[in-house]
Amino acid sequence: MFNNTSSLDDRVTQILAGAQATADDALAVLRAPDDEVLALTASISRLRRAHFGNTVKVNYLVNLKSGLCPEDCHYCSQALGSDADILKYKWLKTDEAIEQAAAGLRGGATRICMVSSGRGPTNRDVDRVSSMVTALKSEHPEVEVCACLGLLKEGQADTLRAAGVDAYNHNINTAESHHDSIVTTHSYADRVNTVQQAKSAGLSPCSGLIAGLGESDEQLVEALFALREIGSDSIPVNFLMPFDGTPFEDTWELTPLRCLKILAMARIVRPDKEIRIAGGREMHLRSLQAQALHLANSIFLGDYLTSEGQAAEADLAMIKDNGFVVLGAESESSSGEERAAYRDQEGSHDPAIRRRGAGTELQPNA
């Protein structure tokens, strides 16, 4: 444990000079007293500032195919056996996918994450996504594209790379020692193998975790060090969204301060990598979302795969209000275009099911 703020500052200085955080360092951050979180954030934010300055990378999700997944991931609203009341639809057409992506780009996103449900893509699916990426980049050549299609087969990563895909997301989600308690239809090794295939094909590996799945402190540390071992360039940190109709409904293990400590731990373990505040941030960080930007350097704008995020305008205002700028933005102001109204959740803590954007006739939240 760090004896005081000064000892943490000294350790951060060592890491800035090239030292690597140890498992003990990570545990000490995770177990810091709540009344020390502000000082902890201030100290560890030095790592974020050193590598990313005052920029925030904005990412935008396009859910190409929703629901109907044969995998039994217990946390997922799209999984086999889930009774969550979500949008379910087959593949978007190319023009629909580009329309959704363009909305995110207008909102300030520089990376579009093209996601589909399912165990993994067929070769036909890979060709379909490749065509979408080619079309998107022909209209928006500056866009960065991350694909997230599930477990990859031999050669599929190479096909995606040739089509212009820049990165591939496949989260390990949790520690290997905890994996079998959250899913049984595929193994931890399957997930790591897909990340390695993507990396070998020249795609930037994007892999992260979900906190709040009943894991221990040690297992959170285990997961972060596994991500360091596999060389993930971009680490989405998700916080469990306990959808009704899933095995994890009514599971509430997280507090805003706990979430800040998890992000601080991720930053100290991976000081120079993109740490992205992902699903569940509105629900669990709540009023501390802005504080989290001093640790993480990346967020998702707008809605997630099956749930609604907070209004895109509110996100952009939060970034600006806290002295940050959107990475790649030509000016500090937003696009000025009208944005979809944020549906009032009436004080509910349940995830707001997405009813707009991809798969509907309504405008996306971007």
XYZ file of C-alpha atoms in Angstrom:
366
model
C 0.000 0.000 0.000
C 1.056 3.581 -0.559
C 1.709 5.132 2.839
C 0.638 8.596 1.711
C 0.088 10.782 -1.319
C 3.780 11.579 -1.473
C 4.713 7.913 -1.896
C 2.174 7.578 -4.716
C 3.574 10.705 -6.376
C 7.047 9.194 -6.149
C 5.826 5.982 -7.784
C 4.098 7.920 -10.572
C 7.345 9.823 -11.166
C 9.171 6.504 -11.499
C 6.594 5.245 -14.000
C 6.900 8.477 -15.984
C 10.624 7.737 -16.137
C 10.005 4.270 -17.584
C 9.299 1.965 -14.660
C 6.366 -0.457 -14.876
C 3.654 -0.694 -12.272
C 3.582 -3.896 -10.242
C 0.581 -5.933 -9.137
C 1.081 -4.505 -5.655
C 0.899 -0.971 -7.089
C -2.348 -1.818 -8.848
C -3.896 -3.356 -5.745
C -2.867 -0.355 -3.671
C -4.694 1.971 -6.074
C -7.772 -0.238 -6.140
C -7.906 -0.441 -2.352
C -7.222 3.212 -1.619
C -9.591 4.738 0.960
C -12.483 6.632 -0.576
C -11.369 9.877 1.041
C -8.070 9.664 -0.864
C -9.550 9.243 -4.337
C -9.290 12.918 -5.245
C -5.564 13.001 -4.383
C -5.067 9.651 -6.112
C -6.719 10.936 -9.277
C -4.625 14.108 -9.252
C -1.416 12.106 -8.957
C -2.182 9.456 -11.563
C -3.613 12.024 -13.974
C 0.003 13.101 -14.523
C 0.437 9.905 -16.552
C -2.608 10.708 -18.660
C -1.433 14.277 -19.287
C 2.108 13.186 -20.145
C 0.960 10.840 -22.897
C -2.291 12.410 -24.137
C -2.236 16.054 -23.063
C -5.709 17.563 -22.839
C -7.218 15.554 -25.711
C -10.164 13.171 -25.540
C -10.624 10.640 -28.318
C -14.275 10.269 -29.274
C -15.503 6.903 -30.539
C -18.887 6.015 -32.012
C -20.575 2.598 -32.093
C -22.582 1.286 -35.022
C -24.413 -1.920 -34.145
C -24.534 -3.681 -37.495
C -26.503 -6.697 -36.248
C -28.314 -6.762 -32.912
C -29.358 -9.663 -30.688
C -29.873 -13.312 -31.637
C -26.423 -14.376 -30.413
C -25.766 -18.094 -29.737
C -23.203 -17.409 -26.988
C -24.251 -17.496 -23.325
C -22.273 -14.534 -21.935
C -24.185 -13.966 -18.688
C -23.721 -10.181 -18.714
C -24.966 -9.609 -22.256
C -28.448 -8.478 -23.261
C -27.944 -10.066 -26.707
C -26.876 -13.482 -25.433
C -28.542 -16.864 -25.729
C -31.199 -17.083 -23.031
C -31.464 -13.338 -22.468
C -34.999 -12.017 -22.109
C -33.900 -8.377 -22.204
C -36.279 -6.228 -24.202
C -33.786 -4.978 -26.777
C -33.806 -4.159 -30.460
C -33.163 -7.253 -32.583
C -32.368 -7.033 -36.270
C -30.237 -8.641 -38.946
C -27.418 -6.952 -40.838
C -27.778 -3.295 -41.749
C -27.388 -2.460 -45.403
C -24.224 -0.637 -46.392
C -25.960 2.710 -46.872
C -27.640 2.358 -43.467
C -24.325 1.616 -41.776
C -22.651 4.600 -43.433
C -25.535 6.875 -42.439
C -25.154 5.812 -38.801
C -21.363 6.227 -38.900
C -21.640 9.663 -40.506
C -23.830 10.850 -37.623
C -21.061 9.937 -35.198
C -18.445 11.683 -37.307
C -20.542 14.840 -37.379
C -20.689 14.654 -33.599
C -16.896 14.703 -33.346
C -15.943 11.021 -33.427
C -12.705 10.054 -35.136
C -13.072 6.295 -34.663
C -16.096 4.310 -35.793
C -16.578 0.942 -34.101
C -18.499 -1.428 -36.362
C -19.966 -4.193 -34.220
C -22.089 -7.280 -34.840
C -23.538 -9.836 -32.475
C -22.715 -13.521 -32.802
C -19.989 -16.019 -31.997
C -17.940 -14.917 -34.964
C -18.275 -13.894 -38.599
C -18.569 -16.134 -41.629
C -16.335 -15.259 -44.559
C -19.420 -13.767 -46.194
C -19.910 -11.554 -43.126
C -16.290 -10.423 -43.330
C -16.772 -9.541 -46.995
C -19.942 -7.632 -46.100
C -18.159 -5.575 -43.444
C -15.188 -5.056 -45.743
C -17.500 -3.526 -48.343
C -18.977 -1.241 -45.700
C -15.524 -0.091 -44.618
C -14.437 0.562 -48.192
C -17.560 2.631 -48.811
C -17.202 4.527 -45.535
C -13.580 5.398 -46.165
C -14.326 6.517 -49.697
C -16.622 9.180 -48.217
C -14.605 9.829 -45.064
C -10.972 8.922 -45.803
C -9.750 10.278 -42.470
C -11.926 7.991 -40.335
C -10.390 5.270 -38.198
C -12.385 2.028 -38.231
C -12.432 -0.624 -35.531
C -14.298 -3.857 -36.252
C -15.802 -6.039 -33.529
C -17.304 -9.170 -35.044
C -16.520 -11.898 -32.517
C -14.098 -14.805 -32.722
C -12.045 -14.738 -35.918
C -11.127 -17.637 -38.163
C -7.834 -18.010 -39.993
C -7.311 -15.307 -42.625
C -10.303 -13.143 -41.691
C -8.179 -10.527 -39.936
C -6.043 -10.210 -43.065
C -9.160 -9.634 -45.182
C -10.368 -6.908 -42.841
C -6.960 -5.257 -42.819
C -6.828 -5.266 -46.632
C -10.246 -3.576 -46.713
C -8.994 -0.684 -44.592
C -9.981 -1.731 -41.075
C -7.524 -0.146 -38.637
C -8.251 -1.956 -35.376
C -10.068 -4.995 -34.054
C -11.901 -5.149 -30.744
C -12.347 -8.330 -28.772
C -12.499 -7.865 -25.022
C -11.119 -10.482 -22.645
C -13.814 -9.103 -20.285
C -12.424 -10.581 -17.094
C -9.531 -12.521 -15.594
C -8.823 -16.003 -16.912
C -9.462 -17.319 -13.394
C -12.985 -15.830 -13.477
C -13.877 -16.416 -17.119
C -15.759 -19.700 -16.833
C -18.177 -18.218 -14.312
C -19.468 -15.652 -16.833
C -19.595 -17.674 -20.083
C -19.404 -21.351 -21.031
C -19.795 -21.406 -24.833
C -16.246 -20.243 -25.543
C -12.996 -20.165 -23.627
C -10.690 -17.435 -22.413
C -8.081 -18.841 -24.805
C -10.509 -18.345 -27.703
C -10.683 -14.642 -26.880
C -6.935 -14.207 -26.540
C -6.388 -16.086 -29.803
C -8.638 -13.640 -31.679
C -6.734 -10.646 -30.264
C -3.472 -12.280 -31.338
C -4.801 -12.973 -34.840
C -5.816 -9.341 -35.217
C -2.428 -8.162 -34.015
C -0.578 -10.528 -36.355
C -2.552 -9.176 -39.313
C -1.456 -5.622 -38.536
C -4.688 -4.521 -36.895
C -4.347 -2.458 -33.743
C -5.499 -4.729 -30.890
C -8.364 -3.292 -28.863
C -9.262 -5.353 -25.801
C -10.659 -4.438 -22.428
C -12.765 -5.610 -19.522
C -16.081 -5.412 -17.718
C -16.012 -4.535 -14.028
C -18.752 -5.580 -11.620
C -19.061 -9.248 -12.631
C -18.377 -10.617 -9.165
C -14.624 -10.575 -9.652
C -12.193 -9.996 -6.797
C -9.680 -7.157 -6.564
C -6.956 -9.629 -7.483
C -8.883 -10.728 -10.565
C -9.279 -7.142 -11.753
C -5.521 -6.764 -11.438
C -5.045 -10.098 -13.201
C -7.149 -8.893 -16.123
C -5.241 -5.610 -16.462
C -1.898 -7.383 -16.461
C -3.203 -9.868 -19.035
C -4.085 -6.922 -21.266
C -0.564 -5.617 -20.797
C 0.796 -9.046 -21.713
C -1.215 -9.338 -24.952
C -0.326 -5.770 -25.911
C -3.753 -4.157 -26.169
C -3.355 -0.661 -27.653
C -6.833 0.445 -26.643
C -8.515 -0.678 -23.423
C -12.281 -0.151 -23.081
C -13.268 -0.229 -19.409
C -16.913 -1.237 -19.191
C -19.019 -1.211 -16.041
C -21.680 -3.921 -15.830
C -25.104 -2.822 -16.995
C -27.426 -5.289 -15.241
C -30.144 -5.722 -17.831
C -33.386 -7.291 -16.695
C -33.695 -10.719 -18.285
C -29.999 -11.610 -17.897
C -28.295 -13.666 -15.160
C -26.692 -10.489 -13.828
C -29.919 -8.531 -13.392
C -30.038 -6.756 -10.031
C -26.234 -7.055 -9.673
C -24.951 -3.798 -8.210
C -21.341 -4.032 -7.023
C -20.005 -0.699 -8.213
C -19.962 2.824 -6.819
C -18.731 5.964 -8.583
C -15.593 6.017 -6.429
C -14.929 2.334 -7.095
C -15.161 3.037 -10.830
C -12.654 5.885 -10.507
C -10.223 3.576 -8.729
C -10.579 0.986 -11.490
C -9.780 3.617 -14.124
C -6.851 4.862 -12.041
C -5.537 1.307 -11.809
C -5.864 0.895 -15.576
C -3.920 4.119 -16.142
C -1.069 3.235 -13.783
C -0.710 -0.238 -15.332
C -0.999 1.020 -18.951
C 0.193 4.650 -18.731
C 0.722 5.231 -22.455
C -2.280 3.311 -23.838
C -5.752 4.517 -24.709
C -8.024 3.997 -21.722
C -11.640 4.320 -22.827
C -14.590 4.857 -20.510
C -17.122 2.556 -22.121
C -20.511 1.023 -21.364
C -22.113 1.818 -18.026
C -20.291 5.076 -17.350
C -23.467 7.128 -17.077
C -25.052 4.581 -14.754
C -22.095 3.970 -12.444
C -19.808 7.022 -12.581
C -22.790 9.340 -12.641
C -21.681 12.804 -11.477
C -18.034 11.704 -11.479
C -17.844 11.175 -15.248
C -15.921 14.421 -15.667
C -13.461 13.382 -12.948
C -12.873 10.162 -14.868
C -11.660 12.126 -17.895
C -8.581 13.056 -15.882
C -7.662 9.351 -15.921
C -9.108 8.068 -19.188
C -8.449 9.735 -22.526
C -11.246 8.236 -24.594
C -15.047 7.832 -24.477
C -17.921 6.562 -26.557
C -20.273 9.246 -27.827
C -24.006 8.653 -27.936
C -25.620 5.241 -27.604
C -24.136 1.812 -27.000
C -25.072 -1.498 -28.580
C -28.463 -2.045 -26.958
C -28.722 0.777 -24.414
C -28.904 4.535 -24.641
C -26.100 6.806 -23.529
C -26.543 10.332 -22.290
C -27.159 13.083 -24.811
C -24.210 13.567 -27.146
C -24.354 17.323 -26.567
C -23.942 16.722 -22.832
C -20.821 14.629 -23.473
C -19.259 17.258 -25.690
C -20.075 19.970 -23.163
C -18.530 17.874 -20.373
C -15.319 17.529 -22.365
C -15.113 21.249 -23.041
C -16.163 22.311 -19.549
C -13.294 20.339 -18.029
C -10.607 21.908 -20.172
C -10.285 19.065 -22.658
C -10.555 19.147 -26.436
C -11.870 16.481 -28.779
C -8.960 14.822 -30.547
C -8.927 15.862 -34.196
C -11.509 18.613 -33.798
C -10.934 21.659 -35.973
C -12.542 23.905 -33.379
C -13.771 23.704 -29.830
C -17.410 24.031 -30.853
C -19.625 21.103 -31.822
C -20.962 20.624 -35.324
C -24.024 22.718 -34.522
C -26.383 20.173 -36.042
C -29.578 19.157 -34.292
C -29.192 16.098 -32.061
C -31.799 13.566 -31.052
C -33.497 14.366 -27.735
C -32.378 12.253 -24.799
C -35.198 10.087 -23.541
C -36.093 10.881 -19.917
C -35.321 7.847 -17.757
C -37.611 9.136 -14.977
C -35.052 8.418 -12.321
C -34.730 4.728 -13.194
C -31.394 3.007 -12.605
C -32.172 0.361 -15.207
C -30.462 0.586 -18.618
C -32.532 2.611 -21.063
C -33.154 0.286 -23.998
C -32.006 1.839 -27.271
C -34.980 2.633 -29.499
C -33.278 4.948 -31.979
C -30.495 4.847 -34.538
C -29.362 1.607 -36.191
C -32.236 -0.748 -36.903
C -34.940 1.936 -36.528
C -36.405 4.824 -38.488
C -35.326 7.333 -35.854
C -32.232 9.541 -35.901
C -29.246 8.280 -33.855
C -28.049 9.962 -30.679
C -24.918 11.680 -31.978
